[in-house]
Amino acid sequence: MPPIESAPAPQRVAVVGAGMVGLATAWFLQERGVQVTVLDRTGVAAGASWGNAGWLTPGITTPLPEPAVLRYGLRAVLSPSSPVYVPPRADARLLRFLTGFARHSTPSKWRTAMRAFVPMNRRALESFDALAAGGVGAMTHEAKSFMAAYRTEAERSVLLDELAHIHSAGQAIEFDVLTGAEAREVEPSLSDNVGAAIRLHDQRYINPGQYVHALADSVRARGASIVAGADVTDIRDEGTGVRVVTSAGTDERYDAVVLATGTWLGELGRRFGVRTVVQAGRGYSFSVAIEHMPAGPVYFPAQRVACTPLGDRLRVAGMMEFRRAEAPLDRRRISAIAEAARPLLRGADLDARADEWVGARPCTPDGLPLIGRTRSPRVFAAGGHGMWGITLGPLTGELLAEQITGGGQPVELRPFDPLR
Ligand SMILES: Cc1cc2nc3c(=O)[nH]c(=O)nc-3n(C[C@H](O)[C@H](O)[C@H](O)COP(=O)(O)OP(=O)(O)OC[C@H]3O[C@@H](n4cnc5c(N)ncnc54)[C@H](O)[C@@H]3O)c2cc1C
């Protein structure tokens, strides 16, 4: 076998994508003395990093392909009001994704993927603390309560089983099993229809848009430029450096480049050997006023609805829609989320919605992100985190910065090799 080509530690690096993952990578590269330019075709937090639920929940950060999702998916995906939606005519790429996803939705594949998440989950919050200590001016909030709420005990058993599996994979997560009345005592915003709940401990949350903008401010203050409106159309490895070309005709040379383009990772990654399909798993959110603001996130797992207190508004998020990232916002999905939450929330004004939003989770068929070196020693991938790019974004940046600056591949990143 020919020796693997390596490159000297880069001094000037371009990061393509100004979402959580790209900006965290830029920040941690700066920690290591690298001069960074961030390029985004729209601007800071223009992709999935804006309207998501903002949960920092390493305790339940698990692979998306799992046996229950598959069973559910096959039953209900074709209805516009179902929380999982697959268009009736899937194109070849989507079919490839769905076939791979189904193949990975077995208990043993889940256990293997979970073993890859555990060491990341252990360190995920420490990376947020490093960002705070380094001057990023946005808070992470301790979730005083993190409530998963159900109509019935039978519905609750699904998460209890999953928590048992999470425990046996070696991941710590403390929780209380509550009746509906006990849950309402903690969260008066839960309606009388809630008959069973689980309260998770030691998780956090953020206002993701605000946080990512604060991260961008810090990256700028440390000397980087963040270029909005820079649509990167080509990357050429010239042997001693890379050229990064945009649709506006700019053509700049860097020592290395990081592809942190979220659901669009494949577009630039494929030519560097990244063959894993990154499929848009689109989610929706909106915000509402509520009488009693919950003390932390509220989760309705059976409806797949996630609620997060953001100041004086409650963000309500949900849906997994496997469609083109650029497709227009489908109002039926917003209504479906509101109708799913309505019977379970008390005092929420679900008809006066603001901030309606759609964004694309970058989903891979095996549920694992793509982080590390590509076929070129000067081109790195950082994306494909699916449901968990906010929780794992900062640690991804920290570990990848170590690898890019010559520290070798951190053990935590081995399962996420972009060339797998
Ligand atoms: C409804 C919903 C709820 C979620 N809730 C959570 C949660 O609670 N916790 C959690 O951890 N995760 C959550 N997620 C997942 C999380 O939002 C994503 O995993 C994460 O934001 C991905 O970040 P990213 O930086 O990889 O991608 P993005 O934020 O999508 O950023 C990619 C950027 O790349 C830019 N770009 C793409 N192509 C190019 C190009 N060619 N040239 C220049 N720029 C380009 C885009 O403009 C974009 O700004 C949720 C997602 C959704 C949809």
Short mmCIF file of C-alpha atoms and ligand atoms in Angstrom, two decimals:
data_model
loop_
_atom_site.label_atom_id
_atom_site.label_comp_id
_atom_site.label_asym_id
_atom_site.label_seq_id
_atom_site.Cartn_x
_atom_site.Cartn_y
_atom_site.Cartn_z
CA MET A 1 0.00 0.00 0.00
CA PRO A 2 1.34 3.51 -0.74
CA PRO A 3 2.08 5.53 2.42
CA ILE A 4 -0.71 7.88 3.49
CA GLU A 5 0.17 11.35 2.28
CA SER A 6 0.46 13.86 5.10
CA ALA A 7 0.73 17.64 5.10
CA PRO A 8 2.58 20.01 7.45
CA ALA A 9 0.49 21.66 10.19
CA PRO A 10 -1.53 24.35 8.39
CA GLN A 11 -1.33 28.01 9.30
CA ARG A 12 -4.17 29.37 7.17
CA VAL A 13 -7.40 27.39 7.08
CA ALA A 14 -10.73 28.06 5.36
CA VAL A 15 -13.86 26.75 7.07
CA VAL A 16 -16.83 26.39 4.73
CA GLY A 17 -20.10 26.72 6.67
CA ALA A 18 -20.91 29.13 9.50
CA GLY A 19 -23.17 26.84 11.54
CA MET A 20 -22.43 25.48 15.00
CA VAL A 21 -19.97 22.90 13.67
CA GLY A 22 -18.00 25.21 11.37
CA LEU A 23 -17.73 28.05 13.87
CA ALA A 24 -16.75 25.74 16.73
CA THR A 25 -14.03 24.26 14.51
CA ALA A 26 -12.85 27.78 13.59
CA TRP A 27 -12.74 28.77 17.29
CA PHE A 28 -10.73 25.74 18.38
CA LEU A 29 -8.36 26.15 15.40
CA GLN A 30 -7.73 29.69 16.63
CA GLU A 31 -6.91 28.27 20.07
CA ARG A 32 -4.10 26.44 18.31
CA GLY A 33 -2.78 29.57 16.60
CA VAL A 34 -4.32 28.97 13.18
CA GLN A 35 -5.48 31.91 11.07
CA VAL A 36 -9.04 31.18 9.96
CA THR A 37 -11.45 32.43 7.31
CA VAL A 38 -15.08 31.26 7.52
CA LEU A 39 -17.09 31.24 4.29
CA ASP A 40 -20.86 30.81 4.18
CA ARG A 41 -23.10 31.13 1.18
CA THR A 42 -25.74 32.89 3.28
CA GLY A 43 -24.34 33.90 6.67
CA VAL A 44 -24.01 32.93 10.35
CA ALA A 45 -26.51 30.26 11.53
CA ALA A 46 -28.29 30.22 8.17
CA GLY A 47 -28.77 26.43 8.21
CA ALA A 48 -29.97 23.97 10.84
CA SER A 49 -28.12 25.81 13.59
CA TRP A 50 -30.79 28.49 13.99
CA GLY A 51 -34.31 27.18 14.73
CA ASN A 52 -33.48 23.86 16.37
CA ALA A 53 -34.49 22.90 19.91
CA GLY A 54 -31.14 23.89 21.45
CA TRP A 55 -30.88 20.87 23.73
CA LEU A 56 -27.45 20.03 25.09
CA THR A 57 -28.41 16.52 26.07
CA PRO A 58 -25.46 14.15 25.98
CA GLY A 59 -27.47 11.83 28.27
CA ILE A 60 -29.83 10.96 25.40
CA THR A 61 -27.57 11.58 22.39
CA THR A 62 -28.03 8.28 20.61
CA PRO A 63 -27.90 6.99 17.01
CA LEU A 64 -31.02 7.87 15.02
CA PRO A 65 -31.40 4.50 13.25
CA GLU A 66 -32.95 2.27 15.87
CA PRO A 67 -35.49 -0.54 15.71
CA ALA A 68 -38.41 1.56 17.06
CA VAL A 69 -37.92 4.32 14.46
CA LEU A 70 -38.03 1.74 11.71
CA ARG A 71 -41.22 0.13 12.99
CA TYR A 72 -42.81 3.55 13.38
CA GLY A 73 -41.53 4.80 10.06
CA LEU A 74 -42.97 1.97 8.02
CA ARG A 75 -46.37 2.41 9.63
CA ALA A 76 -46.89 6.13 9.33
CA VAL A 77 -44.49 7.88 6.99
CA LEU A 78 -46.91 8.63 4.20
CA SER A 79 -49.28 10.92 6.07
CA PRO A 80 -48.60 14.69 5.93
CA SER A 81 -49.45 14.99 9.64
CA SER A 82 -47.18 12.13 10.71
CA PRO A 83 -44.05 13.25 12.56
CA VAL A 84 -41.92 11.26 10.09
CA TYR A 85 -42.51 12.00 6.41
CA VAL A 86 -41.08 10.37 3.32
CA PRO A 87 -42.35 11.54 -0.09
CA PRO A 88 -44.22 8.80 -1.95
CA ARG A 89 -41.76 9.03 -4.87
CA ALA A 90 -38.27 8.88 -3.40
CA ASP A 91 -35.37 9.67 -5.77
CA ALA A 92 -32.36 7.37 -6.09
CA ARG A 93 -30.34 9.21 -3.46
CA LEU A 94 -33.15 9.13 -0.91
CA LEU A 95 -33.71 5.44 -1.61
CA ARG A 96 -30.02 4.79 -0.96
CA PHE A 97 -30.29 6.67 2.31
CA LEU A 98 -33.47 4.86 3.40
CA THR A 99 -32.09 1.44 2.54
CA GLY A 100 -28.90 2.16 4.49
CA PHE A 101 -30.92 3.60 7.36
CA ALA A 102 -33.13 0.50 7.51
CA ARG A 103 -30.04 -1.74 7.44
CA HIS A 104 -28.64 0.09 10.45
CA SER A 105 -31.88 0.00 12.44
CA THR A 106 -31.09 -3.26 14.24
CA PRO A 107 -30.31 -3.72 17.94
CA SER A 108 -26.72 -4.80 17.27
CA LYS A 109 -25.96 -1.94 14.85
CA TRP A 110 -27.51 0.46 17.38
CA ARG A 111 -25.22 -0.87 20.13
CA THR A 112 -22.12 -0.46 17.93
CA ALA A 113 -23.07 3.10 17.00
CA MET A 114 -23.93 3.91 20.62
CA ARG A 115 -20.45 2.80 21.70
CA ALA A 116 -19.09 5.48 19.35
CA PHE A 117 -21.27 8.17 20.93
CA VAL A 118 -20.49 7.38 24.57
CA PRO A 119 -16.94 8.86 24.71
CA MET A 120 -18.17 11.95 22.82
CA ASN A 121 -21.15 12.39 25.13
CA ARG A 122 -18.88 12.21 28.17
CA ARG A 123 -16.92 15.24 27.00
CA ALA A 124 -19.57 17.22 25.09
CA LEU A 125 -20.46 19.73 27.82
CA GLU A 126 -16.80 20.36 28.75
CA SER A 127 -16.29 21.86 25.30
CA PHE A 128 -19.10 24.35 25.98
CA ASP A 129 -17.33 25.21 29.24
CA ALA A 130 -14.08 25.77 27.31
CA LEU A 131 -15.90 28.15 24.96
CA ALA A 132 -17.37 30.05 27.94
CA ALA A 133 -13.98 30.24 29.67
CA GLY A 134 -12.48 31.51 26.40
CA GLY A 135 -14.91 34.42 26.24
CA VAL A 136 -17.88 33.25 24.13
CA GLY A 137 -20.56 35.59 25.40
CA ALA A 138 -23.63 33.33 25.42
CA MET A 139 -24.87 31.23 28.29
CA THR A 140 -25.65 27.56 28.46
CA HIS A 141 -28.56 26.97 30.85
CA GLU A 142 -28.78 24.11 33.33
CA ALA A 143 -32.15 22.44 32.73
CA LYS A 144 -33.75 22.74 36.19
CA SER A 145 -36.13 20.13 34.93
CA PHE A 146 -36.03 18.19 31.68
CA MET A 147 -39.37 16.48 31.34
CA ALA A 148 -40.37 13.76 28.90
CA ALA A 149 -44.16 13.58 29.15
CA TYR A 150 -46.68 10.97 27.97
CA ARG A 151 -50.37 10.28 28.01
CA THR A 152 -49.89 6.77 29.39
CA GLU A 153 -47.40 4.55 31.20
CA ALA A 154 -47.43 2.23 28.17
CA GLU A 155 -46.12 5.03 25.94
CA ARG A 156 -43.44 5.82 28.51
CA SER A 157 -42.04 2.30 28.41
CA VAL A 158 -40.34 3.03 25.04
CA LEU A 159 -38.00 5.65 26.58
CA LEU A 160 -37.52 3.59 29.75
CA ASP A 161 -36.29 0.72 27.55
CA GLU A 162 -34.03 3.09 25.64
CA LEU A 163 -32.61 4.50 28.88
CA ALA A 164 -31.81 0.93 29.97
CA HIS A 165 -29.97 0.37 26.67
CA ILE A 166 -28.14 3.69 27.09
CA HIS A 167 -27.05 2.60 30.58
CA SER A 168 -25.84 -0.76 29.37
CA ALA A 169 -23.79 0.98 26.67
CA GLY A 170 -21.87 2.63 29.52
CA GLN A 171 -23.49 6.03 29.42
CA ALA A 172 -24.53 7.77 32.63
CA ILE A 173 -28.00 9.30 32.74
CA GLU A 174 -29.95 9.89 35.95
CA PHE A 175 -33.72 10.19 35.86
CA ASP A 176 -36.92 10.04 37.93
CA VAL A 177 -40.08 8.19 36.91
CA LEU A 178 -43.08 10.42 37.71
CA THR A 179 -46.87 10.20 37.59
CA GLY A 180 -48.77 12.83 35.61
CA ALA A 181 -49.66 14.70 38.82
CA GLU A 182 -46.04 14.70 40.00
CA ALA A 183 -44.91 16.00 36.61
CA ARG A 184 -47.52 18.81 36.73
CA GLU A 185 -46.28 19.86 40.14
CA VAL A 186 -42.88 20.47 38.58
CA GLU A 187 -44.21 21.79 35.25
CA PRO A 188 -47.65 23.40 35.57
CA SER A 189 -47.57 23.88 31.79
CA LEU A 190 -48.39 20.17 31.33
CA SER A 191 -52.08 19.47 30.80
CA ASP A 192 -54.26 16.91 32.61
CA ASN A 193 -53.82 14.59 29.61
CA VAL A 194 -50.26 13.88 30.74
CA GLY A 195 -50.46 10.65 32.73
CA ALA A 196 -46.81 9.63 32.99
CA ALA A 197 -43.39 11.27 32.75
CA ILE A 198 -39.65 10.91 33.09
CA ARG A 199 -37.50 13.72 34.50
CA LEU A 200 -33.92 13.66 33.22
CA HIS A 201 -31.11 15.17 35.26
CA ASP A 202 -27.93 17.11 34.46
CA GLN A 203 -28.79 18.26 30.93
CA ARG A 204 -28.55 21.80 29.55
CA TYR A 205 -30.01 23.94 26.77
CA ILE A 206 -29.23 27.08 24.81
CA ASN A 207 -30.90 29.58 22.55
CA PRO A 208 -29.12 28.15 19.49
CA GLY A 209 -29.35 31.13 17.13
CA GLN A 210 -28.16 33.52 19.80
CA TYR A 211 -25.41 31.14 20.87
CA VAL A 212 -24.04 30.59 17.37
CA HIS A 213 -24.01 34.34 16.74
CA ALA A 214 -22.06 34.87 19.99
CA LEU A 215 -19.64 32.17 18.86
CA ALA A 216 -19.25 34.00 15.53
CA ASP A 217 -18.57 37.28 17.39
CA SER A 218 -15.84 35.57 19.40
CA VAL A 219 -14.29 34.02 16.26
CA ARG A 220 -14.24 37.48 14.65
CA ALA A 221 -12.84 39.16 17.77
CA ARG A 222 -9.97 36.66 17.69
CA GLY A 223 -9.02 37.82 14.21
CA ALA A 224 -10.97 35.72 11.69
CA SER A 225 -13.08 37.08 8.91
CA ILE A 226 -16.49 35.53 8.37
CA VAL A 227 -17.55 36.06 4.78
CA ALA A 228 -21.31 35.94 4.11
CA GLY A 229 -22.60 35.40 0.56
CA ALA A 230 -19.59 33.20 -0.29
CA ASP A 231 -21.01 30.15 -2.09
CA VAL A 232 -18.11 27.71 -2.42
CA THR A 233 -18.41 25.88 -5.72
CA ASP A 234 -15.04 24.21 -6.04
CA ILE A 235 -12.10 23.08 -3.95
CA ARG A 236 -8.84 22.06 -5.61
CA ASP A 237 -6.00 20.31 -3.85
CA GLU A 238 -2.79 21.59 -5.46
CA GLY A 239 -0.42 19.37 -3.55
CA THR A 240 1.00 22.10 -1.34
CA GLY A 241 -2.23 23.95 -0.61
CA VAL A 242 -5.90 24.13 -1.56
CA ARG A 243 -7.75 26.63 -3.70
CA VAL A 244 -11.23 27.57 -2.58
CA VAL A 245 -13.40 28.94 -5.38
CA THR A 246 -16.74 30.73 -4.95
CA SER A 247 -19.59 31.41 -7.35
CA ALA A 248 -18.65 35.12 -7.19
CA GLY A 249 -15.37 34.20 -8.87
CA THR A 250 -13.05 34.53 -5.85
CA ASP A 251 -10.23 32.00 -5.79
CA GLU A 252 -8.13 31.96 -2.61
CA ARG A 253 -5.33 29.70 -1.51
CA TYR A 254 -5.21 28.14 1.98
CA ASP A 255 -3.11 25.45 3.64
CA ALA A 256 -6.23 23.39 4.41
CA VAL A 257 -10.04 23.53 4.26
CA VAL A 258 -12.79 22.21 6.54
CA LEU A 259 -16.13 21.26 4.98
CA ALA A 260 -18.74 22.09 7.63
CA THR A 261 -21.62 22.46 5.21
CA GLY A 262 -24.24 20.52 7.16
CA THR A 263 -26.76 18.72 4.99
CA TRP A 264 -24.86 19.87 1.85
CA LEU A 265 -21.65 18.09 2.91
CA GLY A 266 -21.76 15.61 0.01
CA GLU A 267 -21.66 18.34 -2.66
CA LEU A 268 -18.03 19.27 -1.97
CA GLY A 269 -17.07 16.13 -0.05
CA ARG A 270 -17.75 13.51 -2.73
CA ARG A 271 -14.77 14.44 -4.88
CA PHE A 272 -12.55 13.87 -1.82
CA GLY A 273 -13.87 10.36 -1.19
CA VAL A 274 -16.79 11.11 1.17
CA ARG A 275 -19.31 8.64 -0.19
CA THR A 276 -21.75 8.43 2.73
CA VAL A 277 -25.07 10.03 1.75
CA VAL A 278 -25.97 13.07 3.87
CA GLN A 279 -29.75 13.36 3.65
CA ALA A 280 -31.80 16.33 4.80
CA GLY A 281 -34.05 15.30 7.70
CA ARG A 282 -36.07 18.48 7.79
CA GLY A 283 -37.53 19.74 11.04
CA TYR A 284 -39.82 22.66 11.81
CA SER A 285 -40.17 25.05 14.72
CA PHE A 286 -42.09 28.09 15.90
CA SER A 287 -42.45 30.03 19.12
CA VAL A 288 -45.50 30.74 21.29
CA ALA A 289 -46.39 32.55 24.49
CA ILE A 290 -47.25 30.32 27.46
CA GLU A 291 -48.71 31.11 30.89
CA HIS A 292 -46.14 29.18 32.95
CA MET A 293 -42.79 29.07 31.22
CA PRO A 294 -41.31 25.59 31.83
CA ALA A 295 -38.13 25.46 33.96
CA GLY A 296 -36.40 23.50 31.19
CA PRO A 297 -37.11 21.58 27.99
CA VAL A 298 -40.31 19.56 27.70
CA TYR A 299 -40.34 16.58 25.39
CA PHE A 300 -43.36 14.67 24.05
CA PRO A 301 -41.59 11.60 22.64
CA ALA A 302 -44.70 9.82 21.34
CA GLN A 303 -45.54 12.92 19.27
CA ARG A 304 -41.86 13.67 18.59
CA VAL A 305 -42.32 17.27 19.73
CA ALA A 306 -39.56 19.15 21.55
CA CYS A 307 -40.21 22.36 23.52
CA THR A 308 -37.54 24.73 24.82
CA PRO A 309 -37.90 27.90 26.92
CA LEU A 310 -36.22 30.77 25.07
CA GLY A 311 -36.66 33.90 27.17
CA ASP A 312 -40.35 34.76 27.25
CA ARG A 313 -41.28 32.44 24.35
CA LEU A 314 -41.53 28.68 24.18
CA ARG A 315 -39.95 27.18 21.06
CA VAL A 316 -41.91 24.17 19.81
CA ALA A 317 -40.07 21.93 17.32
CA GLY A 318 -40.61 18.61 15.60
CA MET A 319 -41.00 16.57 12.37
CA MET A 320 -38.53 14.51 10.42
CA GLU A 321 -39.23 15.17 6.77
CA PHE A 322 -36.93 13.43 4.30
CA ARG A 323 -37.12 15.95 1.48
CA ARG A 324 -34.81 18.23 -0.43
CA ALA A 325 -33.21 20.76 1.96
CA GLU A 326 -34.29 23.66 -0.26
CA ALA A 327 -37.98 22.68 -0.58
CA PRO A 328 -40.32 25.42 0.68
CA LEU A 329 -41.70 25.37 4.21
CA ASP A 330 -44.82 23.16 4.25
CA ARG A 331 -47.45 24.74 6.49
CA ARG A 332 -49.13 21.40 7.09
CA ARG A 333 -46.11 20.30 9.13
CA ILE A 334 -46.31 23.39 11.34
CA SER A 335 -50.02 22.70 11.98
CA ALA A 336 -49.26 19.03 12.66
CA ILE A 337 -46.76 19.98 15.36
CA ALA A 338 -49.17 22.49 16.93
CA GLU A 339 -52.01 19.93 16.93
CA ALA A 340 -49.78 17.24 18.41
CA ALA A 341 -48.71 19.56 21.26
CA ARG A 342 -52.12 21.15 21.90
CA PRO A 343 -53.69 18.46 24.10
CA LEU A 344 -50.54 18.10 26.19
CA LEU A 345 -49.62 21.72 26.95
CA ARG A 346 -51.63 24.00 29.24
CA GLY A 347 -51.81 27.75 28.63
CA ALA A 348 -49.81 27.77 25.38
CA ASP A 349 -51.14 30.12 22.70
CA LEU A 350 -50.56 27.70 19.83
CA ASP A 351 -52.58 29.78 17.37
CA ALA A 352 -50.43 32.92 17.73
CA ARG A 353 -47.20 31.46 16.40
CA ALA A 354 -44.08 33.44 15.53
CA ASP A 355 -40.65 32.56 14.09
CA GLU A 356 -41.97 29.73 11.89
CA TRP A 357 -38.93 27.96 10.54
CA VAL A 358 -37.74 24.89 8.66
CA GLY A 359 -34.19 23.55 8.71
CA ALA A 360 -32.40 20.39 7.62
CA ARG A 361 -30.74 17.96 10.00
CA PRO A 362 -27.74 16.43 8.23
CA CYS A 363 -28.59 12.72 8.55
CA THR A 364 -26.36 9.76 7.66
CA PRO A 365 -27.64 6.21 7.11
CA ASP A 366 -25.58 4.82 10.01
CA GLY A 367 -26.47 7.70 12.35
CA LEU A 368 -22.82 8.67 12.84
CA PRO A 369 -21.29 12.02 11.90
CA LEU A 370 -18.45 12.41 9.38
CA ILE A 371 -15.48 14.02 11.11
CA GLY A 372 -11.86 13.93 10.03
CA ARG A 373 -9.50 13.81 7.11
CA THR A 374 -10.75 13.01 3.63
CA ARG A 375 -8.71 11.44 0.82
CA SER A 376 -6.77 14.71 0.71
CA PRO A 377 -4.56 15.54 3.72
CA ARG A 378 -5.63 19.16 3.26
CA VAL A 379 -9.40 18.66 3.15
CA PHE A 380 -11.35 17.77 6.31
CA ALA A 381 -15.03 16.97 6.85
CA ALA A 382 -17.08 18.03 9.87
CA GLY A 383 -20.78 17.30 9.61
CA GLY A 384 -23.57 14.77 9.39
CA HIS A 385 -24.52 15.02 13.08
CA GLY A 386 -28.22 14.51 12.37
CA MET A 387 -30.23 15.31 15.51
CA TRP A 388 -27.18 16.17 17.60
CA GLY A 389 -25.02 18.81 15.88
CA ILE A 390 -25.65 21.38 18.60
CA THR A 391 -24.77 19.09 21.51
CA LEU A 392 -21.73 17.65 19.74
CA GLY A 393 -20.67 20.68 17.65
CA PRO A 394 -18.15 22.21 20.06
CA LEU A 395 -16.45 18.89 20.89
CA THR A 396 -16.33 18.07 17.17
CA GLY A 397 -14.49 21.35 16.59
CA GLU A 398 -12.13 20.77 19.48
CA LEU A 399 -11.14 17.26 18.40
CA LEU A 400 -10.91 18.10 14.71
CA ALA A 401 -8.70 21.13 15.42
CA GLU A 402 -6.37 18.75 17.26
CA GLN A 403 -6.23 16.45 14.25
CA ILE A 404 -5.78 19.25 11.68
CA THR A 405 -2.89 20.81 13.58
CA GLY A 406 -0.94 17.58 13.58
CA GLY A 407 -2.12 15.90 16.78
CA GLY A 408 -3.11 12.71 14.93
CA GLN A 409 -6.61 11.30 14.87
CA PRO A 410 -8.16 11.51 18.37
CA VAL A 411 -9.49 8.08 19.41
CA GLU A 412 -12.97 9.52 19.86
CA LEU A 413 -13.08 10.36 16.14
CA ARG A 414 -12.11 6.91 14.81
CA PRO A 415 -15.70 5.67 14.30
CA PHE A 416 -16.57 8.87 12.42
CA ASP A 417 -13.98 8.53 9.66
CA PRO A 418 -15.47 10.33 6.63
CA LEU A 419 -14.01 7.72 4.26
CA ARG A 420 -15.88 4.77 5.87
C1 LIG B 1 -36.17 20.92 14.38
C2 LIG B 1 -34.74 20.58 14.77
C3 LIG B 1 -34.43 20.43 16.12
C4 LIG B 1 -33.11 20.11 16.50
N1 LIG B 1 -32.82 20.06 17.82
C5 LIG B 1 -31.54 19.81 18.21
C6 LIG B 1 -31.19 19.82 19.58
O1 LIG B 1 -32.03 20.08 20.44
N2 LIG B 1 -29.91 19.52 19.93
C7 LIG B 1 -28.95 19.21 19.00
O2 LIG B 1 -27.83 18.89 19.38
N3 LIG B 1 -29.25 19.25 17.67
C8 LIG B 1 -30.51 19.54 17.26
N4 LIG B 1 -30.83 19.55 15.93
C9 LIG B 1 -29.78 19.23 14.95
C10 LIG B 1 -28.86 20.43 14.72
O3 LIG B 1 -29.63 21.56 14.44
C11 LIG B 1 -27.89 20.14 13.56
O4 LIG B 1 -27.28 18.87 13.72
C12 LIG B 1 -26.78 21.20 13.53
O5 LIG B 1 -27.33 22.49 13.56
C13 LIG B 1 -25.90 21.02 12.30
O6 LIG B 1 -24.94 22.07 12.32
P1 LIG B 1 -23.95 22.27 11.12
O7 LIG B 1 -23.07 23.39 11.48
O8 LIG B 1 -23.33 20.96 10.76
O9 LIG B 1 -24.88 22.62 9.86
P2 LIG B 1 -25.71 23.96 9.52
O10 LIG B 1 -26.09 24.71 10.73
O11 LIG B 1 -26.80 23.55 8.60
O12 LIG B 1 -24.64 24.85 8.77
C14 LIG B 1 -24.17 24.56 7.48
C15 LIG B 1 -23.84 25.88 6.81
O13 LIG B 1 -23.12 25.62 5.60
C16 LIG B 1 -23.48 26.59 4.65
N5 LIG B 1 -23.15 26.04 3.32
C17 LIG B 1 -23.60 24.90 2.78
N6 LIG B 1 -23.04 24.69 1.57
C18 LIG B 1 -22.19 25.74 1.36
C19 LIG B 1 -21.32 26.10 0.29
N7 LIG B 1 -21.17 25.33 -0.79
N8 LIG B 1 -20.60 27.25 0.40
C20 LIG B 1 -20.73 28.04 1.50
N9 LIG B 1 -21.54 27.74 2.55
C21 LIG B 1 -22.27 26.61 2.46
C22 LIG B 1 -24.96 26.82 4.89
O14 LIG B 1 -25.37 28.09 4.42
C23 LIG B 1 -25.06 26.70 6.42
O15 LIG B 1 -24.99 27.98 7.04
C24 LIG B 1 -32.12 19.90 15.51
C25 LIG B 1 -32.45 20.07 14.17
C26 LIG B 1 -33.74 20.42 13.78
C27 LIG B 1 -34.04 20.63 12.33
#
